[in-house]
C-alpha positions as a printed Julia matrix, in Angstrom:
95×3 Matrix{Float64}:
 -19.24    0.82   -1.17
 -20.97   -1.26    1.83
 -20.15   -4.44    2.8
 -22.42   -6.63    1.01
 -21.5    -4.72   -2.08
 -18.16   -5.27   -1.01
 -19.0    -8.8    -1.13
 -20.25   -9.51   -3.78
 -17.85   -8.06   -6.0
 -15.13   -9.6    -3.94
 -17.16  -13.06   -4.98
 -16.87  -11.99   -8.16
 -13.49  -11.76   -8.94
 -12.97  -14.61   -7.08
 -14.92  -16.29   -9.57
 -14.74  -14.65  -12.95
 -16.49  -17.23  -15.25
 -19.01  -16.81  -12.89
 -20.91  -13.35  -12.63
 -24.48  -13.85  -13.81
 -24.74  -17.6   -11.55
 -23.41  -15.01   -8.32
 -25.87  -12.17   -9.55
 -28.78  -14.32   -9.55
 -27.42  -16.43   -6.56
 -26.68  -12.96   -4.93
 -30.33  -11.08   -5.92
 -32.35  -13.95   -5.03
 -30.8   -16.44   -2.48
 -29.53  -14.79    1.6
 -27.49  -17.55    2.19
 -25.93  -17.27   -0.99
 -25.18  -13.31    0.15
 -24.14  -14.87    3.73
 -22.07  -16.9     2.38
 -20.43  -14.05    0.31
 -19.87  -11.35    2.77
 -18.25  -14.5     4.93
 -16.8   -15.15    2.2
 -15.44  -11.49    1.8
 -14.83  -11.58    5.75
 -11.81  -13.21    5.91
 -10.63  -13.2     3.04
 -10.1    -9.57    5.16
  -8.87  -12.38    8.18
  -6.61  -13.54    6.82
  -4.95  -10.94    4.87
  -4.19   -9.39    8.39
  -2.54  -12.29   10.1
  -0.38  -13.12    6.5
   1.06   -9.66    7.04
   2.17  -10.48   11.23
   4.84  -13.33   10.78
   5.38  -14.7    13.92
   4.49  -18.03   14.37
   1.73  -17.87   15.51
   0.29  -15.4    13.66
   1.28  -17.08   10.94
  -1.09  -20.9    11.62
  -3.92  -18.51   11.88
  -2.69  -17.6     8.86
  -3.67  -21.68    8.0
  -6.67  -22.23    9.81
  -7.92  -18.82    7.75
  -6.43  -19.97    4.36
  -8.09  -23.35    5.08
 -11.93  -21.53    5.49
 -11.0   -19.65    2.49
 -10.26  -22.94    0.88
 -14.0   -24.19    2.45
 -16.13  -21.34    1.72
 -15.54  -21.12   -1.53
 -16.3   -24.95   -2.51
 -19.55  -23.63   -0.94
 -19.88  -20.96   -3.33
 -18.58  -23.16   -6.27
 -21.63  -25.97   -5.05
 -23.9   -22.7    -6.32
 -22.55  -22.77   -9.12
 -23.84  -26.39   -9.97
 -27.82  -24.92   -8.69
 -27.68  -21.17  -10.04
 -27.23  -21.36  -13.73
 -24.63  -19.69  -15.39
 -26.68  -19.22  -19.01
 -29.41  -16.79  -18.67
 -33.01  -18.8   -18.07
 -34.93  -19.04  -21.45
 -37.73  -17.5   -21.24
 -41.13  -19.65  -22.35
 -43.12  -18.36  -25.19
 -46.92  -18.8   -24.21
 -48.37  -19.7   -27.56
 -45.78  -21.23  -29.29
 -43.28  -19.61  -32.11
């Protein structure tokens, strides 16, 4: 699986109630794809730093955890802009 698909899957796992909004934003907005990729990279880095128990890596781990929270908040802002429900179809010519 490519890194872009891995990013999409990771974000969908992190926000399971927003699959449709994630799919729509991911397909339609390159900046959202980049945000998801940043989220994935930060998540991977955090996992690596958490494996090391020395004091310096623990501080770095806290920094990455804060960054991951900030990225998650940015992703959440997209949910306000991209509806989770399917977009209604407009019928031409009345009911």
